[in-house]
Structure formats: C-alpha cells, structure tokens
Coordinates of C-alpha atoms in Angstrom, one line a residue:
M212 CA 84.8 112.9 120.6
S213 CA 88.1 113.7 122.7
T214 CA 90.8 111.1 123.0
R215 CA 92.1 112.9 126.5
T216 CA 93.6 110.7 128.9
E217 CA 94.0 111.3 133.1
I218 CA 97.1 113.0 133.5
K219 CA 98.6 111.5 136.9
H220 CA 101.4 113.6 137.4
T221 CA 101.5 117.5 138.3
L222 CA 101.5 120.0 135.6
L223 CA 103.4 123.2 135.2
K224 CA 101.1 126.2 135.4
N225 CA 103.7 128.7 135.1
F226 CA 105.9 128.7 131.8
K227 CA 108.5 130.5 133.5
E228 CA 109.4 127.7 135.8
F229 CA 110.1 125.3 132.1
K230 CA 113.8 124.3 131.9
F231 CA 115.9 122.1 129.7
A232 CA 117.7 119.4 130.7
P233 CA 121.3 119.6 130.1
C234 CA 122.1 118.7 126.7
K235 CA 123.6 116.2 125.9
L236 CA 124.3 117.4 122.1
L237 CA 126.5 119.9 123.6
D238 CA 129.4 116.6 124.0
L239 CA 129.4 116.1 120.3
P240 CA 131.7 118.3 117.4
I241 CA 130.0 122.2 117.6
E242 CA 131.4 125.7 115.9
T243 CA 133.1 127.6 117.5
N244 CA 131.9 131.2 115.4
R245 CA 129.0 131.8 116.3
D246 CA 128.3 134.5 113.5
N247 CA 124.8 133.4 111.5
Y248 CA 125.8 134.0 107.7
V249 CA 125.8 130.9 105.3
R250 CA 128.8 128.1 105.0
R251 CA 129.0 127.1 102.5
N252 CA 131.2 123.5 103.2
I253 CA 132.9 123.4 106.6
H254 CA 134.1 120.4 108.5
G255 CA 134.8 118.7 111.6
V256 CA 131.5 120.1 113.1
L257 CA 127.9 118.8 114.3
F258 CA 126.6 121.4 114.8
S259 CA 126.1 125.6 114.9
H260 CA 125.0 128.1 117.7
V261 CA 122.4 130.1 116.1
D262 CA 119.5 131.9 118.1
P263 CA 116.3 132.2 116.7
S264 CA 115.3 135.2 114.3
P265 CA 111.9 137.2 116.5
L266 CA 108.8 137.5 114.9
S267 CA 106.3 140.8 115.4
S268 CA 103.3 139.6 116.7
P269 CA 103.3 136.4 117.4
I270 CA 99.4 134.5 117.8
L271 CA 99.1 131.4 118.8
V272 CA 97.2 129.5 116.3
S273 CA 96.7 125.7 117.8
F274 CA 98.3 123.5 120.6
S275 CA 98.0 119.6 120.8
Y276 CA 96.9 118.8 124.1
E277 CA 98.2 115.6 124.7
A278 CA 101.8 116.8 123.4
L279 CA 102.0 119.3 126.0
T280 CA 100.7 117.6 128.9
E281 CA 101.7 113.9 128.3
I282 CA 105.5 114.9 126.7
L283 CA 106.2 118.2 128.2
D284 CA 104.6 118.2 131.2
L285 CA 102.7 121.9 130.8
D286 CA 99.1 122.7 132.0
P287 CA 97.2 124.1 128.6
D288 CA 96.9 127.5 131.0
V289 CA 100.6 128.0 129.6
T290 CA 99.6 128.2 126.0
K291 CA 98.1 131.7 127.7
Q292 CA 101.0 133.2 128.8
P293 CA 102.7 135.8 126.8
E294 CA 105.7 133.4 127.4
F295 CA 105.1 130.3 126.0
V296 CA 103.9 132.4 122.6
D297 CA 106.7 133.8 122.7
F298 CA 108.5 130.7 123.3
I299 CA 107.6 129.3 119.8
A300 CA 108.0 132.5 118.1
G301 CA 111.8 132.4 118.9
N302 CA 110.8 135.4 120.5
N303 CA 111.5 134.5 124.3
V304 CA 114.9 132.0 124.4
I305 CA 115.1 131.0 127.6
V306 CA 118.2 130.6 130.0
S307 CA 118.5 126.7 129.6
S308 CA 118.4 126.8 125.8
T309 CA 121.3 125.8 123.6
P310 CA 120.0 126.7 120.2
L311 CA 121.6 124.9 117.7
A312 CA 121.2 124.1 114.0
H313 CA 122.2 120.3 112.5
R314 CA 125.0 119.7 110.0
Y315 CA 123.8 117.4 107.7
G316 CA 123.9 116.2 103.7
G317 CA 122.0 113.9 101.6
H318 CA 121.1 112.2 98.8
Q319 CA 118.2 114.5 97.3
F320 CA 115.9 112.3 94.5
G321 CA 119.0 109.9 94.2
V322 CA 122.3 112.8 93.6
W323 CA 124.6 113.6 95.8
A324 CA 123.3 117.6 97.2
M325 CA 126.3 118.1 99.6
Q326 CA 126.0 119.8 102.4
L327 CA 122.5 120.9 103.3
G328 CA 121.6 121.1 106.5
D329 CA 118.9 122.8 109.2
G330 CA 117.7 126.0 106.9
R331 CA 115.0 126.4 108.9
A332 CA 114.6 124.4 111.9
I333 CA 116.3 125.1 115.2
L334 CA 116.6 123.1 117.7
L335 CA 116.4 124.7 121.5
G336 CA 117.1 122.0 123.6
E337 CA 116.4 118.5 125.5
Y338 CA 113.4 117.9 127.4
I339 CA 113.3 115.2 130.6
N340 CA 109.5 114.3 131.2
S341 CA 108.6 113.0 134.1
K342 CA 108.8 109.6 132.4
G343 CA 112.0 109.9 132.3
E344 CA 112.2 110.8 128.6
R345 CA 114.0 112.9 127.2
W346 CA 113.2 114.8 124.0
E347 CA 114.1 117.4 121.9
L348 CA 112.5 120.6 120.6
Q349 CA 113.0 122.5 117.8
L350 CA 111.1 125.0 115.8
K351 CA 110.5 125.1 112.2
G352 CA 110.4 128.1 110.6
A353 CA 112.7 130.3 113.5
G354 CA 114.3 132.0 110.5
R355 CA 118.1 132.0 108.9
T356 CA 121.4 129.9 110.6
P357 CA 124.3 129.4 108.9
Y358 CA 122.6 126.1 106.6
S359 CA 120.4 128.2 104.9
R360 CA 121.4 128.4 101.8
E361 CA 119.5 131.1 99.4
G362 CA 116.3 130.4 101.8
D363 CA 114.9 132.7 104.8
G364 CA 114.8 130.2 107.4
R365 CA 111.2 130.5 107.6
A366 CA 108.0 128.9 107.3
V367 CA 104.5 129.6 106.1
L368 CA 101.2 129.5 107.3
R369 CA 100.2 126.9 104.9
S370 CA 102.5 124.0 105.3
S371 CA 103.0 124.5 109.2
I372 CA 99.0 124.1 109.6
R373 CA 99.9 120.9 107.0
E374 CA 102.7 119.1 109.2
Y375 CA 101.1 120.6 112.6
L376 CA 97.9 118.5 111.5
C377 CA 99.7 115.6 110.2
S378 CA 102.5 115.1 113.0
E379 CA 99.4 114.6 115.0
A380 CA 97.5 113.1 113.0
M381 CA 99.6 110.1 112.2
F382 CA 100.7 109.8 115.8
Y383 CA 97.3 108.3 116.0
L384 CA 96.9 106.6 112.9
G385 CA 99.9 104.6 115.3
I386 CA 103.0 105.7 112.8
P387 CA 106.2 106.3 114.2
T388 CA 106.0 110.5 113.8
S389 CA 107.8 112.9 115.2
R390 CA 105.0 115.0 117.3
A391 CA 103.9 118.6 117.2
G392 CA 103.0 120.8 120.1
A393 CA 102.0 123.9 119.2
I394 CA 101.8 126.3 116.0
I395 CA 102.1 130.7 116.1
V396 CA 101.6 133.0 112.6
S397 CA 102.8 136.0 112.4
K398 CA 102.1 139.5 111.0
D399 CA 105.8 139.1 109.2
K400 CA 105.2 138.7 105.8
V401 CA 107.6 135.8 103.6
I402 CA 107.7 135.6 99.7
R403 CA 106.7 132.7 98.2
D404 CA 106.6 130.8 94.9
L405 CA 103.9 128.2 95.4
L406 CA 104.9 126.2 92.6
Y407 CA 108.1 128.0 91.1
D408 CA 106.8 129.3 88.3
G409 CA 107.6 132.7 88.1
H410 CA 103.7 134.3 90.5
P411 CA 105.2 134.7 94.0
I412 CA 103.1 135.9 96.9
L413 CA 103.2 137.3 100.2
E414 CA 102.2 134.8 103.2
S415 CA 102.2 135.0 106.6
A416 CA 105.5 133.4 108.7
S417 CA 104.8 130.6 110.8
V418 CA 106.3 128.7 113.4
V419 CA 105.9 124.6 114.5
L420 CA 107.2 123.5 117.8
R421 CA 108.2 120.0 116.9
I422 CA 109.6 117.3 119.4
A423 CA 111.4 114.0 119.1
P424 CA 113.5 112.1 120.7
T425 CA 116.1 112.7 118.0
W426 CA 116.6 114.9 114.7
F427 CA 119.4 112.7 113.1
R428 CA 119.1 110.9 110.1
I429 CA 121.0 109.3 107.4
G430 CA 122.7 111.9 105.7
S431 CA 123.7 113.4 109.7
F432 CA 126.2 110.6 109.2
E433 CA 126.1 110.6 105.0
L434 CA 128.0 113.9 104.8
L435 CA 131.0 113.3 107.3
M436 CA 131.9 110.0 105.3
R437 CA 132.0 112.3 102.3
N438 CA 134.1 114.7 104.1
G439 CA 136.3 112.7 105.7
D440 CA 135.5 113.6 109.4
I441 CA 135.9 109.9 110.0
T442 CA 136.6 111.0 114.0
V443 CA 133.4 113.0 114.1
L444 CA 131.8 110.0 112.4
E445 CA 132.9 107.9 114.8
N446 CA 131.7 110.3 117.8
L447 CA 128.0 110.7 116.2
T448 CA 127.6 106.8 115.8
S449 CA 128.9 106.1 119.6
F450 CA 126.5 108.4 120.9
V451 CA 123.4 107.1 118.6
I452 CA 124.3 104.0 120.2
K453 CA 125.1 105.0 123.4
H454 CA 121.5 107.0 123.7
H455 CA 118.9 105.7 121.2
F456 CA 120.3 102.0 121.0
P457 CA 121.9 101.6 124.6
E458 CA 120.8 97.4 124.5
I459 CA 123.7 96.9 121.6
P460 CA 126.8 95.4 122.9
D461 CA 129.8 97.5 122.7
D462 CA 132.2 94.8 120.9
D463 CA 132.9 94.0 117.2
N464 CA 129.6 93.7 116.0
K465 CA 128.2 97.2 117.3
I466 CA 128.1 98.8 113.9
I467 CA 126.2 96.0 112.4
N468 CA 124.1 95.2 115.0
F469 CA 123.7 99.3 114.6
L470 CA 122.7 98.6 111.1
R471 CA 119.8 95.8 111.9
K472 CA 118.3 97.9 114.3
V473 CA 117.9 101.4 112.1
F474 CA 117.4 98.7 109.5
R475 CA 114.1 97.0 110.8
L476 CA 112.9 100.2 112.1
N477 CA 112.7 102.1 108.8
S478 CA 111.2 99.1 107.1
D479 CA 108.2 98.9 110.1
L480 CA 107.7 102.5 108.8
V481 CA 107.2 102.6 105.5
V482 CA 105.2 99.1 106.0
A483 CA 102.7 101.6 108.1
W484 CA 103.1 104.4 105.1
Q485 CA 101.9 101.9 103.0
S486 CA 99.1 100.0 104.9
I487 CA 97.9 103.6 105.1
G488 CA 98.6 105.2 101.9
F489 CA 100.5 108.0 103.0
T490 CA 102.5 108.9 100.4
H491 CA 105.9 111.0 101.7
G492 CA 106.8 113.3 99.2
V493 CA 110.6 113.4 99.7
M494 CA 112.7 110.3 100.9
N495 CA 115.5 112.1 100.7
T496 CA 118.2 110.3 103.2
D497 CA 118.2 113.9 104.9
N498 CA 114.6 113.0 105.3
I499 CA 115.1 109.6 107.0
S500 CA 115.2 109.4 110.6
I501 CA 117.8 107.3 112.6
V502 CA 115.0 105.9 114.5
G503 CA 112.7 105.6 112.2
L504 CA 110.5 108.1 112.9
T505 CA 108.5 109.8 110.0
I506 CA 110.0 113.5 110.0
D507 CA 109.8 116.6 107.5
Y508 CA 106.2 116.9 106.5
G509 CA 106.9 118.8 103.6
P510 CA 104.5 118.0 100.2
F511 CA 103.2 114.5 101.8
G512 CA 99.4 113.1 101.0
F513 CA 97.3 110.2 101.6
M514 CA 96.7 108.2 98.9
E515 CA 93.1 109.0 97.7
A516 CA 92.6 106.6 94.6
Y517 CA 94.6 103.4 94.4
D518 CA 97.8 104.3 92.1
P519 CA 101.2 102.9 92.6
L520 CA 102.2 105.8 90.5
Y521 CA 100.8 108.8 93.2
V522 CA 102.8 111.6 93.8
P523 CA 101.6 114.7 96.1
N524 CA 104.9 116.2 95.3
H525 CA 104.5 118.4 91.9
S526 CA 108.5 118.8 91.6
D527 CA 108.6 115.0 91.9
S528 CA 108.2 114.8 87.8
E529 CA 110.1 111.6 87.4
A530 CA 108.3 110.4 90.1
R531 CA 110.8 109.0 91.8
Y532 CA 109.0 109.3 95.7
C533 CA 105.5 107.9 94.1
Y534 CA 103.5 105.2 96.7
G535 CA 104.7 102.4 94.7
N536 CA 108.1 103.3 95.3
Q537 CA 108.6 104.0 98.7
V538 CA 110.0 100.4 100.1
K539 CA 112.2 100.6 97.2
I540 CA 113.6 103.9 97.8
M541 CA 113.7 103.0 102.2
L542 CA 115.8 100.7 100.8
F543 CA 118.1 102.2 99.2
N544 CA 118.5 104.8 101.5
L545 CA 119.2 102.5 104.2
L546 CA 122.4 101.1 101.6
M547 CA 122.9 105.1 101.7
L548 CA 123.7 104.6 105.4
T549 CA 126.1 101.9 105.1
Q550 CA 128.4 103.1 103.5
A551 CA 128.1 106.0 105.6
V552 CA 129.4 103.8 108.5
S553 CA 131.3 101.8 105.9
P554 CA 135.2 102.6 107.6
F555 CA 134.2 101.0 110.8
L556 CA 132.7 97.9 109.1
K557 CA 135.1 94.6 108.9
E558 CA 136.1 93.5 105.7
E559 CA 133.5 90.4 106.1
Q560 CA 130.6 92.0 107.7
I561 CA 130.6 94.6 104.5
Q562 CA 130.3 91.2 102.2
E563 CA 127.5 90.9 105.0
I564 CA 125.6 93.8 104.1
P565 CA 123.8 93.0 100.7
S566 CA 122.8 89.7 102.5
L567 CA 120.9 91.8 105.0
L568 CA 119.6 94.1 102.5
R569 CA 118.2 91.1 100.8
G570 CA 116.5 89.9 104.5
E571 CA 115.4 93.1 104.8
A572 CA 113.4 93.1 101.7
N573 CA 111.8 90.1 102.2
Y574 CA 111.0 90.9 106.0
I575 CA 108.6 94.5 104.2
E576 CA 107.0 91.7 101.6
T577 CA 105.9 89.6 104.5
K578 CA 105.0 92.1 107.0
L579 CA 103.0 94.7 103.8
E580 CA 101.2 90.8 103.1
E581 CA 100.8 90.3 106.6
T582 CA 99.6 93.6 107.2
F583 CA 97.1 94.8 104.4
S584 CA 95.7 90.7 105.6
K585 CA 95.0 92.0 108.9
K586 CA 93.4 95.3 107.1
L587 CA 90.6 92.3 105.8
G588 CA 90.3 91.0 109.1
F589 CA 93.0 87.9 109.5
N590 CA 95.1 87.4 111.8
K591 CA 97.6 85.5 109.5
S592 CA 98.4 86.4 105.9
V593 CA 96.0 85.4 103.5
P594 CA 98.6 85.7 100.5
E595 CA 96.2 85.1 97.2
L596 CA 93.1 87.3 98.6
V597 CA 95.8 90.2 99.3
K598 CA 96.9 90.0 95.5
L599 CA 93.5 89.9 94.4
L600 CA 92.7 92.7 96.1
I601 CA 95.6 94.7 95.0
T602 CA 94.8 93.6 91.4
I603 CA 91.3 94.9 92.0
F604 CA 92.2 98.1 93.8
E605 CA 94.7 98.4 90.5
E606 CA 92.7 98.2 87.7
T607 CA 89.5 100.0 89.4
K608 CA 91.0 103.1 91.4
A609 CA 88.7 102.6 94.4
D610 CA 89.4 104.5 97.0
F611 CA 92.6 103.2 99.3
V612 CA 91.1 103.9 102.6
M613 CA 87.2 104.0 102.3
T614 CA 87.0 100.9 100.5
F615 CA 88.7 99.3 103.5
R616 CA 86.5 101.6 105.7
D617 CA 83.4 100.2 104.4
L618 CA 84.4 96.7 104.4
S619 CA 85.1 96.8 107.6
E620 CA 81.8 98.2 108.9
T621 CA 79.4 96.2 106.2
P622 CA 78.5 92.8 107.2
L623 CA 79.5 89.5 104.7
S624 CA 76.0 89.3 104.6
D625 CA 76.0 92.3 102.3
L626 CA 79.1 92.6 100.5
K627 CA 77.3 91.3 97.3
S628 CA 75.4 93.6 96.8
P629 CA 77.0 96.8 98.3
S630 CA 74.9 99.8 99.0
K631 CA 75.8 103.1 96.4
N632 CA 76.5 105.0 99.7
L633 CA 79.8 102.9 99.9
W634 CA 81.2 105.0 97.3
G635 CA 85.2 103.0 98.3
L636 CA 83.4 99.9 98.2
S637 CA 81.3 100.2 95.5
S638 CA 84.3 101.5 92.6
F639 CA 85.9 98.0 93.7
A640 CA 82.6 96.3 93.6
K641 CA 82.4 97.2 89.9
H642 CA 85.6 95.2 88.4
E643 CA 84.9 91.8 86.5
Q644 CA 86.2 89.2 89.1
Y645 CA 85.0 91.4 92.3
F646 CA 82.8 88.2 93.4
D647 CA 86.2 85.8 92.7
F648 CA 87.1 88.1 95.8
I649 CA 84.1 88.3 98.1
E650 CA 83.7 84.1 98.0
L651 CA 87.5 83.7 98.1
Y652 CA 87.3 86.5 101.5
E653 CA 84.2 84.3 102.7
R654 CA 86.3 81.7 102.9
H655 CA 89.0 82.7 104.5
F656 CA 87.2 83.9 107.1
N657 CA 84.6 81.3 107.7
E658 CA 87.9 79.2 108.7
T659 CA 89.0 81.7 111.3
G660 CA 85.7 80.4 113.8
R661 CA 85.1 84.0 114.7
T662 CA 81.7 85.8 114.1
D663 CA 81.0 88.2 111.7
S664 CA 81.1 91.5 114.6
E665 CA 84.2 90.6 115.6
R666 CA 85.9 90.8 112.3
M667 CA 83.9 94.2 111.7
E668 CA 85.0 95.7 115.2
E669 CA 88.4 94.3 114.9
M670 CA 88.8 95.6 110.8
C671 CA 86.8 99.9 112.3
K672 CA 89.7 99.5 114.9
I673 CA 92.7 99.4 112.5
N674 CA 91.1 101.4 109.6
P675 CA 90.3 104.9 109.9
C676 CA 87.5 106.6 108.7
Y677 CA 89.2 110.1 108.5
I678 CA 92.7 110.7 107.1
L679 CA 94.4 114.2 106.5
R680 CA 93.2 114.7 103.1
N681 CA 94.6 117.9 100.7
W682 CA 91.2 119.2 100.6
M683 CA 90.4 119.0 103.7
A684 CA 93.8 120.5 105.0
Q685 CA 93.1 123.2 102.4
D686 CA 89.9 124.1 103.7
V687 CA 92.0 124.8 106.9
I688 CA 94.6 126.6 105.9
K689 CA 91.5 128.8 104.2
A690 CA 89.9 129.5 106.8
A691 CA 93.0 130.5 108.6
E692 CA 94.3 132.3 106.3
N693 CA 91.2 134.3 107.2
G694 CA 92.2 134.9 110.5
D695 CA 89.4 132.1 111.5
F696 CA 92.0 129.4 113.7
S697 CA 89.4 127.1 115.2
E698 CA 89.0 125.1 112.5
V699 CA 92.1 124.0 112.9
D700 CA 91.3 122.7 116.6
K701 CA 88.4 121.2 115.1
M702 CA 90.1 118.8 112.7
L703 CA 92.6 118.0 115.6
E704 CA 89.9 117.3 117.2
I705 CA 88.6 114.6 114.8
L706 CA 92.2 113.6 113.2
K707 CA 92.8 112.4 117.5
S708 CA 89.8 109.9 117.3
P709 CA 90.1 108.7 113.6
F710 CA 88.6 105.2 113.7
S711 CA 85.3 106.6 115.1
R712 CA 82.8 108.2 112.9
H713 CA 82.1 111.6 114.7
P714 CA 78.8 113.8 113.5
D715 CA 80.7 116.9 112.6
A716 CA 83.5 115.5 110.3
E717 CA 79.8 113.5 108.4
A718 CA 78.7 116.6 108.0
K719 CA 81.9 118.5 106.9
G720 CA 82.0 115.1 104.3
Y721 CA 85.1 113.8 105.4
A722 CA 84.4 110.3 104.9
S723 CA 82.6 111.1 101.6
I724 CA 83.4 111.6 98.2
P725 CA 85.9 115.0 97.5
P726 CA 85.1 117.4 96.0
S727 CA 86.7 117.8 92.1
W728 CA 88.2 120.9 92.9
A729 CA 90.6 118.4 94.8
K730 CA 92.4 116.7 91.9
T731 CA 93.6 120.2 91.2
L732 CA 95.5 121.4 94.3
C733 CA 99.1 120.9 94.0
L734 CA 102.3 120.5 96.5
S735 CA 105.9 120.8 96.3
C736 CA 108.6 121.9 98.4
S737 CA 108.3 125.7 98.7
S738 CA 106.8 126.4 102.5

C-alpha cells in the first residue's frame, strides 16, 4: 500500500542540526513592537514578531514520511527525538527561526472584515531543501498572536487531524495544496463551542506543522490597499512577483501579467476542486492563496450525494460557499485582488479587467467540460455527454465519487444493467435518461479507436476509490481522542493511494455506502 519513493539524497538524522535559511520575508516591513497583545488595526507592516506559546507534554500523533523526507530532508528517525516533537509543539524555537505572524485582511462571506491576520498560525522560517526549493514552515495552533482577536490561538485535535489528513490527501489526488508535515497533541485543554450553540466542551490542544511555498493570500494585498499603505503594498507586490513569478518581465505590464498568472492558477484550482467534489467551506479572500494552493482547511467537505447546494460549513446558513457557487466565488475573490492592486494599474489596464475576468470565466467553463470529459475516459471535450451526466447527477443525487469510480471499473457491455453492488452507479442508473446516456457514451467511445480495457485503466488513474469523507475522518478522530493514534497513520496510508483498491480500506467500508449517522455530522469554523 505504501507510496514511498527511493530517497536519492542524504537525510538529516539529528534534528539538532536542522537549520532554516536566511528569511527573505525579513526584507518586508515588520512591526518593531515585540509585545504579544492584540492589535486592533495597525499600519505600515506585513508581519509581527511573536514566539509560539509552549504546550505541556506534547505527544507526536503522526508524521508524513513524504513531507519530511522529500521536502524537509529529514530522516524519519528524527520523529523519535524529543527536540523534533518540541519543535512541532512550539516548545523548541531553534536559533535559526524567525517566528512571525502575518497581518492581512479579507472579505468574509462577502463583507469586508478589516484586519484579520494569523490568529493561531506562526511562521517559523524558510527552509531551502536539497532540490533548491524554498518552503515556509508554519505551526497552526501555536498560541496567541497580535492578530488573535478574541481567540486563544490554539487548535484542537479534531480539526488538526482533519487538516493534517486532508492536506496530504489532496496532494495525492493531484490537487494543488499546502502540505502537512506532522501533528502533535498536548495534555493542555482549551474550551470550544463546536456549533456555537451555547454548549462548550474541553478539548485537547493540538498543533500541525504546515508547509507551503508562501502563505500570502488575496487578503494580504486587500488590507494594505484599504488602509492606504500603498508603499507597503508596492513592496509586497514586487516581492511576490520576484520570488514566486520570476518569469514576469519588469515592465509596464508587470502588474496586469501578475493578475493573469494569479487568475489562471486559482481558476485551475477551482476546476480541480469541482472535479473531485471538494468544497472548501470558507472561500473568504483571506483563505485564497496567491499562488493557487488549497490553504486553511477549516469546515471543508467532499460532496457525496450530488448536490450543487452542498455546504460543509454549519455556519454558512445562506450557502454562499456551497459546491455549486465555488466558481462564482473564486471570480469574486479575483476581482477583489484586482481592486487591491489597482493603484499600480494604468487606466487602460483597469478597463481591461472586465474582459480578463470574462475570459477567465469562459476558461473555467471550458476546462470543467474538458475535465469531466476526461473523467469519463475521453481525451477531448464531449459537451452533450457531460451536460446529460450533470442532469442525471442533479436529479438522482447519486454519489459523485463512486459513480465515476463505478464507471471506471465496469466494462461497457455491463453498463446497461449495472450490478446493485455498484451502489453509486446503480443510483445513477435509476434515471429515465440513463440508457440515453449509455448509448451516447458508447457511440462517442467507439469513435476513439481505443479498447475498453484502455478506457477503464485510464479512468481508474483519475477517479479515486477513496476520499476523506467526513464520517471516515470522524472515526479516526474518535480513536485519537481515546489515545489510539494508529488510525491516523492507517488513514494516511490509504489516502496516499486513492486510486487503488486496498483490502484494509475495503474492510472498513471506505468505498461502501456511508453509514446512516454520517448525515448527522456538522462542521463549523470552530477549531
């Protein structure tokens, strides 16, 4: 079941020797005040110095072998060393660290929310690995920062497990994402009201090591423009282009070309989300990466029964961030970025923005059609087939992931009478237009000149058997809260090979009809 690859470079065996590179972020404006109290609204800076808050008796819950070895050049044996566990807990701030909390703003549920910032995430520093890649390491749940507002800066075990597992799962599904290196839990307790209904409980504090090329997001730019910090905004924009889009020429079109790059990266991201049923849950501008990564895993979910109004976030009562709205919301967020950098655009370039956004909307529509065609086994777009597919999905509420997987594993000759064991496809097949769909499917496929076995093999490579369904995560969380962390590792191993059937996963029913209690699960922004 393992997906581990051969390591061709020397791995660090003693964590005491781990060092960060000189931090380029220190070239940007940083607050000189090092006192850790909440700042309501400050000006002229992008970061504040802040140290993680120590945790009592941290215990390693799990680590990602691939993230540690392939990104951080660490031998897995370092996870047995107390210095590493203390590092993840925030207790061991190594000499080369430059702990920072990022100041940003954002539109939350469509409303400008002013200054937000890293309320429970602390960036430790930048690491340049053996491949020459620069990665920023961040602890989520490491304690209060100047941007914690009313929060305590902590995260809890349940939400940390979900972020840890989903970050890695998305990577192996081929979706751009931040990574998760490790997760710890402490004996320290924090109070949380899971559904904001007046029933708080005590939960164990937890920290996740998050890894990304950058944590800048659309809200990083918005706050500076809104507060009139234009010089800092110009510094940030130049910094991001230099370090993350070095291919952009330094000419009069630099900013408009920057927007084109960010537009396309996030357009491709939302297409990837839609193709797998992933629903972010909180697509605020402060949660949208400037380099097109999935970041800030909160109340996310993978749509099961097809429903454009699927909402994983209990707090999203108006379904603003439902599955069917993600494309529209992403375009709104990109418009907000455009407004943020508008001081650097010429009048004729500003006039070009509506056309650019329309072009991006058309690109997404075309890309979605191509992507869904590919999920059906075609190398070119088959619009009439995709349109009928979505119609049947909407009217049958068939399971999104398993219907595609069943189509991938079933010979064409058997599709007209699918077995009841194919629970996704059997629900889909109840539609009165199902036979029309299959006839159209067969007609288009016969024009490809490929064999049916080739179709099935190609489809199985892109249509997973396993996704991190909420009920699966909940089972792992329950075990972990009772002190059994082995289920976290077992789940991670399964999610690292989502396109292959595994005996352990099948035995646990991870590709079977979800249990009835799964529908009662509720998630909120509480962490």
